[in-house]
Short mmCIF file of C-alpha atoms in Angstrom, two decimals:
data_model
loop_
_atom_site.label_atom_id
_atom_site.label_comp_id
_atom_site.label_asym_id
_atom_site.label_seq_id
_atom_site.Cartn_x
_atom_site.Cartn_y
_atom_site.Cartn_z
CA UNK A 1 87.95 100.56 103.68
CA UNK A 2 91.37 100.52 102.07
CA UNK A 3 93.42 102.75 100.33
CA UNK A 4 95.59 102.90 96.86
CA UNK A 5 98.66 101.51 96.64
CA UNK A 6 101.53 102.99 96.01
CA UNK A 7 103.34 102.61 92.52
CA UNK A 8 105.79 99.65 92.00
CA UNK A 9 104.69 98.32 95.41
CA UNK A 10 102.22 95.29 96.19
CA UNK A 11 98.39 96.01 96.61
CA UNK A 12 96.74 97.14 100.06
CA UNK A 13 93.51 96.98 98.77
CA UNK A 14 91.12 93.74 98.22
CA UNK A 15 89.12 95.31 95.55
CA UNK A 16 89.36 97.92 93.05
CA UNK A 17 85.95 99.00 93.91
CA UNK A 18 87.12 99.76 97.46
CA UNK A 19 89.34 102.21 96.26
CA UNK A 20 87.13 103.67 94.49
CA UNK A 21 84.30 104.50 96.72
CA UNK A 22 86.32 105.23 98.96
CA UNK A 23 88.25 108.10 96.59
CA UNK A 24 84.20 109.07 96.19
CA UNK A 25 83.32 109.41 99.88
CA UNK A 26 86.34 111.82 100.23
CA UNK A 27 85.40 113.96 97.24
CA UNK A 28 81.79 114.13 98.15
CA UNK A 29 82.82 115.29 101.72
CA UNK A 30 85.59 117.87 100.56
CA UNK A 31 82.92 119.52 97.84
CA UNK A 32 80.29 119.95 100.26
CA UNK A 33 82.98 121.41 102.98
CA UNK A 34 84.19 123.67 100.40
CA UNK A 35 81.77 124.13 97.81
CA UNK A 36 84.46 123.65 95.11
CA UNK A 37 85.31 120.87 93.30
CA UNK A 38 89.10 122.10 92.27
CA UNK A 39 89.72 122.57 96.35
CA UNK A 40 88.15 119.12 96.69
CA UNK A 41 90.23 117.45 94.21
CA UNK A 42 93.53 119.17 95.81
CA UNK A 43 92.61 117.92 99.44
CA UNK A 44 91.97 114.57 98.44
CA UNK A 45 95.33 114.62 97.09
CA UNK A 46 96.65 115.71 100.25
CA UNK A 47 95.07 113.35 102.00
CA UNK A 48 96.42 110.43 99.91
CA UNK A 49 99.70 112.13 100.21
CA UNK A 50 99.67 112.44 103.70
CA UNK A 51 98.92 108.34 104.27
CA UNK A 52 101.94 107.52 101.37
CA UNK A 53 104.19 109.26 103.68
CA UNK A 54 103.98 106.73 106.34
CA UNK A 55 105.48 103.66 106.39
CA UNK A 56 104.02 100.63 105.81
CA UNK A 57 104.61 99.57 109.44
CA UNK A 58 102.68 102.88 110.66
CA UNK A 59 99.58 102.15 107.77
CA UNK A 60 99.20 98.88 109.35
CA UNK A 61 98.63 100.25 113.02
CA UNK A 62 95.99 102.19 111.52
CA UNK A 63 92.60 100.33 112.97
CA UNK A 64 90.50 102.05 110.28
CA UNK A 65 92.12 103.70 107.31
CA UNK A 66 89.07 105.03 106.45
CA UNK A 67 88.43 106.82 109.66
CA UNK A 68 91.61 108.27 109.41
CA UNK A 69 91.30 109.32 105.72
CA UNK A 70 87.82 111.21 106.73
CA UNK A 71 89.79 112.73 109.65
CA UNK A 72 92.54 114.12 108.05
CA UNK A 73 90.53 115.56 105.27
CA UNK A 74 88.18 117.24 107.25
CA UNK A 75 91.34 118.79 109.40
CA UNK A 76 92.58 120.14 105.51
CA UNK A 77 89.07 121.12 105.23
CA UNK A 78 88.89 123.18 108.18
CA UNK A 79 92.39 124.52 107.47
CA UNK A 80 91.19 125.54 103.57
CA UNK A 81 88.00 127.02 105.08
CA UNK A 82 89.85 129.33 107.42
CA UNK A 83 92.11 130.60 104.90
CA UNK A 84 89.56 130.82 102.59
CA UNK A 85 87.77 134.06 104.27
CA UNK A 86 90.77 135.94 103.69
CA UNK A 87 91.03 134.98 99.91
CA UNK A 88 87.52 135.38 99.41
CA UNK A 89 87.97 139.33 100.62
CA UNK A 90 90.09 140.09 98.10
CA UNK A 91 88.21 138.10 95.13
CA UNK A 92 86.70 140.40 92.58
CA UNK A 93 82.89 140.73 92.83
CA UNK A 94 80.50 137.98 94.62
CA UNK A 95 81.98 134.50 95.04
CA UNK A 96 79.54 131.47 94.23
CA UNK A 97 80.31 127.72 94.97
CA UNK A 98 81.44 126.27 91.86
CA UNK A 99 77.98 124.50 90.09
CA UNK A 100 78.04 121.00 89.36
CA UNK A 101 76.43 119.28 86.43
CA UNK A 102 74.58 115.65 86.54
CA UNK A 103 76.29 112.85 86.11
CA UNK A 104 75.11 112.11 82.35
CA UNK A 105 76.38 115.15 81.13
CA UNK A 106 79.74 115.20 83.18
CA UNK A 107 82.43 115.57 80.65
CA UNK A 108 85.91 113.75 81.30
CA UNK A 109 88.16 116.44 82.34
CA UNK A 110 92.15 116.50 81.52
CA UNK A 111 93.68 117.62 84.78
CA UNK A 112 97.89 116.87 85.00
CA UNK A 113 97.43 114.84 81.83
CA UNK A 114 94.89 112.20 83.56
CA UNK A 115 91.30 112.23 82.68
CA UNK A 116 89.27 112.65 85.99
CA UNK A 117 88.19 109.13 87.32
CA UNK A 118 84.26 108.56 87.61
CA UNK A 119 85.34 108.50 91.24
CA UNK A 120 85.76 112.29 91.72
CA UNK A 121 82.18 112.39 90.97
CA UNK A 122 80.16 114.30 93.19
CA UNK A 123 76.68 112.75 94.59
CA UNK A 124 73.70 114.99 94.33
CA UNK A 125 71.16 115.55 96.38
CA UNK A 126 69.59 117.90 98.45
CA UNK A 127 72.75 118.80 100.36
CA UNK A 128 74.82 120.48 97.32
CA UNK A 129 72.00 122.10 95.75
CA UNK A 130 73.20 126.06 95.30
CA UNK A 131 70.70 127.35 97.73
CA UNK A 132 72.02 125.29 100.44
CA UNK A 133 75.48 125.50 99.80
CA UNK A 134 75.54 129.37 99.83
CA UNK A 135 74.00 129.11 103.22
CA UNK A 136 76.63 126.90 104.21
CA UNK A 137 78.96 129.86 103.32
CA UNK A 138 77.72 131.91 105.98
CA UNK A 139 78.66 129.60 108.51
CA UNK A 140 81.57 129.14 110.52
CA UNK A 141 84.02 126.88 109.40
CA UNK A 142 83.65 124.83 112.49
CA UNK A 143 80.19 125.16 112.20
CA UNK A 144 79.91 123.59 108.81
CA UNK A 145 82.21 121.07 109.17
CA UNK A 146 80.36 119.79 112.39
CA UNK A 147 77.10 120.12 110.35
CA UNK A 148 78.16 118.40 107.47
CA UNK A 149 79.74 115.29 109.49
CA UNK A 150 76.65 114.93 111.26
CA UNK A 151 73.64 115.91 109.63
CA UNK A 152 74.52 114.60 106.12
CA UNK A 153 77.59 112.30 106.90
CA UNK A 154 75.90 110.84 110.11
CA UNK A 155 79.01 110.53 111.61
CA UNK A 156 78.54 110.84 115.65
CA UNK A 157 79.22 113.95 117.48
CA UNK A 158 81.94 111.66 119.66
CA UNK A 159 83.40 111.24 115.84
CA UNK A 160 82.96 114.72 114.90
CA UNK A 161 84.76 115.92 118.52
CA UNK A 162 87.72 114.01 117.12
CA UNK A 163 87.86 115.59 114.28
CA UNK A 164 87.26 119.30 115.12
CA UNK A 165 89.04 119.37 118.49
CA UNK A 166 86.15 120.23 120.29
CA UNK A 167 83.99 118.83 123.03
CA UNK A 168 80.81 116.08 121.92
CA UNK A 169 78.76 118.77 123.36
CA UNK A 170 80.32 121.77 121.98
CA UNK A 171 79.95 119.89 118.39
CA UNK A 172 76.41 119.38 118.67
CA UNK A 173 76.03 123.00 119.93
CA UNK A 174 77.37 123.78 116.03
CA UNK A 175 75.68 121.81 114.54
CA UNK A 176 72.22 123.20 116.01
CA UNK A 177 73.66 126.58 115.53
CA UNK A 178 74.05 125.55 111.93
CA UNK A 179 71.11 123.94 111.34
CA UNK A 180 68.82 127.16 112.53
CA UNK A 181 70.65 128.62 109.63
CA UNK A 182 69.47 126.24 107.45
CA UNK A 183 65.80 126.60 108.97
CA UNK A 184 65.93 130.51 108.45
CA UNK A 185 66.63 130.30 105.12
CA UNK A 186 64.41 127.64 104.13
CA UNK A 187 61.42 128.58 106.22
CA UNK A 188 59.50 128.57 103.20
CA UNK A 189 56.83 126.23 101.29
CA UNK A 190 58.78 123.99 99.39
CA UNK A 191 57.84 124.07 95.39
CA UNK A 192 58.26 120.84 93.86
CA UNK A 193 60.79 119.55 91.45
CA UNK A 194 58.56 119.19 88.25
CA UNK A 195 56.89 122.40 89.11
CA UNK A 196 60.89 124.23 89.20
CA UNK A 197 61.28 122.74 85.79
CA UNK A 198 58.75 124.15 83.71
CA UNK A 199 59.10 128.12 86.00
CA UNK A 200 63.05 127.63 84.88
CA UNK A 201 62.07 126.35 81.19
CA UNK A 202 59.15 129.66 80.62
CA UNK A 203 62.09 132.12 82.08
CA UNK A 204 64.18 130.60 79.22
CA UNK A 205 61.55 130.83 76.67
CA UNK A 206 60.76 134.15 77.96
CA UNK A 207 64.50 135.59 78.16
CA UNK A 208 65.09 134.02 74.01
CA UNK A 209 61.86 136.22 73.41
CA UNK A 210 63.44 139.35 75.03
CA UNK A 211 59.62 139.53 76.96
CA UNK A 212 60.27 141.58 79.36
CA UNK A 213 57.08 141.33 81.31
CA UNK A 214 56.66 137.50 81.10
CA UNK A 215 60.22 137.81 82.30
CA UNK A 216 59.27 140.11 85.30
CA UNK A 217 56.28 137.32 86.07
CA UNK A 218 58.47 134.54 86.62
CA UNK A 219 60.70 136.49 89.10
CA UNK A 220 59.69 137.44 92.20
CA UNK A 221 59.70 141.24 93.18
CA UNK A 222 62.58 140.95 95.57
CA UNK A 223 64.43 138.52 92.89
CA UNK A 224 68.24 139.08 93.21
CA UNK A 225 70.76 137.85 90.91
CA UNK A 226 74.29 136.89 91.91
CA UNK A 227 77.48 137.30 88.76
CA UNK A 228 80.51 135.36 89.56
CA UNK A 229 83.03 136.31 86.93
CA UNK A 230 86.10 135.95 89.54
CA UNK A 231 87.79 138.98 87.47
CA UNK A 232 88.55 137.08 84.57
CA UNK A 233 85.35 137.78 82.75
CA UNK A 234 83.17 140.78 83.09
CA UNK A 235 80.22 140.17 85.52
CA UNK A 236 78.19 142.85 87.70
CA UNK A 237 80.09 143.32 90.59
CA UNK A 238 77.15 143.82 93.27
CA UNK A 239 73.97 141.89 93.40
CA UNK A 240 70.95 143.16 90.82
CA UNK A 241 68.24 143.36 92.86
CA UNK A 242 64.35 143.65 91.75
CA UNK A 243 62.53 141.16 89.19
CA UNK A 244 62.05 144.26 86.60
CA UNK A 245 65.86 144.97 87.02
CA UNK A 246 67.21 141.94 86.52
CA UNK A 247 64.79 141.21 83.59
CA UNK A 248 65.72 144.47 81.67
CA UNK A 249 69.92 143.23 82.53
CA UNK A 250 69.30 139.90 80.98
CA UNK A 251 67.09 140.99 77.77
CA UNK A 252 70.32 143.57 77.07
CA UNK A 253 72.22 140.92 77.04
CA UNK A 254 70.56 138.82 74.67
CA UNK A 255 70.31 141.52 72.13
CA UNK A 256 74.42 142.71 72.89
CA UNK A 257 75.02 138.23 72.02
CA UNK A 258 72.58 137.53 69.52
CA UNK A 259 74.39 134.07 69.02
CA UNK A 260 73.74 133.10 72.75
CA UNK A 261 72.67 129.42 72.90
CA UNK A 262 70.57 128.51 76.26
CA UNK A 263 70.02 125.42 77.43
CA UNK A 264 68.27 123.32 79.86
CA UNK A 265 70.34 121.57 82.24
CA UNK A 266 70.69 120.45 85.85
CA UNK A 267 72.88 122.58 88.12
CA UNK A 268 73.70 120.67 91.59
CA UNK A 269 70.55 118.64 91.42
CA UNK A 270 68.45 121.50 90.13
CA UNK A 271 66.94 122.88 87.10
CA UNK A 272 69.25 125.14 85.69
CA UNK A 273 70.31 126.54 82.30
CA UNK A 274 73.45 126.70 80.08
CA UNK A 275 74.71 129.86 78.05
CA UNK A 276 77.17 128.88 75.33
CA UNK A 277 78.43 131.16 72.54
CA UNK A 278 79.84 129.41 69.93
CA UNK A 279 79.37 126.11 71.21
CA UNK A 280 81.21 126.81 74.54
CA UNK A 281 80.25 127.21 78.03
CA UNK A 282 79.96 130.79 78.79
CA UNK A 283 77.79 131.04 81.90
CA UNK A 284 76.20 128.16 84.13
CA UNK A 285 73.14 129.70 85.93
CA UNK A 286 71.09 128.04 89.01
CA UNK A 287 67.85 129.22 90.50
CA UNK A 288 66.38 129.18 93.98
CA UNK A 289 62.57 129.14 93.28
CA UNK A 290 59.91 129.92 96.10
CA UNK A 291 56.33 129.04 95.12
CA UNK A 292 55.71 130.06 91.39
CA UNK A 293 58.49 132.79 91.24
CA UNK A 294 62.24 132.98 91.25
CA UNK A 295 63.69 134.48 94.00
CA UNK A 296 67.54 134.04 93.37
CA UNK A 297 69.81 133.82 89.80
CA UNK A 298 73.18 132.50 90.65
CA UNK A 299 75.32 133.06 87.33
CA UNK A 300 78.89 131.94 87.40
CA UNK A 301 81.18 133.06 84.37
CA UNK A 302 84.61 132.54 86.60
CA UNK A 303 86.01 129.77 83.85
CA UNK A 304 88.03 127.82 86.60
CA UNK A 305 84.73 127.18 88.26
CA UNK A 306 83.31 125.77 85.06
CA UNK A 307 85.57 123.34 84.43
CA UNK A 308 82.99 120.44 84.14
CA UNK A 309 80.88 122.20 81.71
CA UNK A 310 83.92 122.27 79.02
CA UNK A 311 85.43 120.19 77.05
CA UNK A 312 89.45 120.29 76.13
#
């Protein structure tokens, strides 16, 4: 592939549609490496950065601008994901990945004055659903980047070496590492899509009702819900654990914002739901559902993670 020319000089690329799915591929890696879109967007920048400040002469010995665009964003990546740990430690209450909403109800964005191009779009599937990328967060960065690469990328573990600095071998010894994670937390039957739809849409129903107990029937006994409110909002600081505890939470908090608007949406892939107050995005909430119950809430108020969800 090619990349973007630089303004006031003459094109690289063939195509304008190169550009673009290229500018995709890089987003869709960086999100899934980092589980935020904001971090994603600011390494793809780097990256871009990083090729303008060659010369032309030194673009041109590049044998595959692509490879090398991957390469140094997963190096950022790994970089970010190091020095991430250390921020995360001192953020206020549980961090969440940032949630994601499907493409028909992505909202152009003003970021710097430009609208966000359809580009920066992230592709969902399985591998950015919350679930998955919260397990991801338990891994090592090297871990996860390996994993990523290989298992959803399919890049080769000869590529991935290159990449990470590592051995072949020691890269696929990460990604098995990681992928036993995966297995551990997924060892489960799997419930299927239509079947997570209508358990999110009765907890809605139920939670509008304030029913408590039809509440505590949808959620499994060892439920536990996750508040992301980064410190700019108010949000329980430690997990709620129990389905009676965290159905008594959210009926309170009906009744203390009677004007609370839920909606059905998808979050990452998944069924999900919307709080708005006064027709704004106040909390985007996704659900990890095991058989017919729900076994994790995540609720993200942090408003820099829900960026996607507003408009302005």
């Amino acid at each position: 592939m090619t990349t973007p020319s630089e303004p006031g000089e003459g094109p690289l690329d063939p195509s304008l549609s190169a550009i673009m799915s290229e500018r995709r591929q890089l987003i869709n890696l960086a999100y899934r490496l980092l589980g935020s879109l904001a971090d994603a967007e600011d390494v793809v920048q780097e990256t871009y950065a990083r090729w303008y400040a060659m010369s032309r002469e030194q673009q041109e010995a590049i044998e595959s601008p692509c490879g090398w665009l991957t390469t140094v964003a997963s190096r950022i990546c790994l970089d970010v994901l190091g020095s991430a740990r250390a921020r995360r430690e001192s953020y206020v209450g549980a961090w969440i990945p940032e949630p994601l909403p499907d493409h028909t109800e992505w909202i152009n964005r003003q970021l710097s004055s430009t609208t966000v191009d359809p580009a920066d779009r992230v592709t969902l599937d399985e591998s950015v659903n919350m679930a998955f990328l919260v397990v991801l967060e338990s891994m090592t960065p090297a871990e996860r980047v390996a994993f990523i690469l290989h298992d959803v990328f399919r890049y080769s573990f000869a590529e991935v070496a290159e990449i990470v600095g590592r051995t072949p071998a020691a890269c696929r010894q990460l990604a098995s590492s990681a992928r036993r994670r995966i297995r551990t937390s997924q060892d489960r039957s799997a419930t299927p899509a239509a079947q997570r739809a209508d358990i999110v849409r009765n907890f809605k129903q139920a939670w509008e009702a304030q029913d408590i107990d039809a509440l505590v029937g949808l959620l499994a006994p060892d439920a536990r819900g996750i508040a992301d409110g980064g410190g700019l909002v108010s949000a329980e600081l430690h997990p709620i654990d129990g389905g009676e505890q965290i159905a008594r939470i959210l009926v309170d908090l009906v009744r203390q914002a009677p004007d609370l608007t839920l909606l059905e949406r998808s979050v990452n892939g998944q069924p999900g739901l919307v709080a708005q107050q006064d027709g704004v995005t106040a909390v985007v909430m996704a659900f990890d559902v095991v058989g017919d119950r729900i076994t994790r809430i995540w609720a993200v108020r942090n408003p820099e993670k829900l960026r996607p969800w507003t408009t302005g």
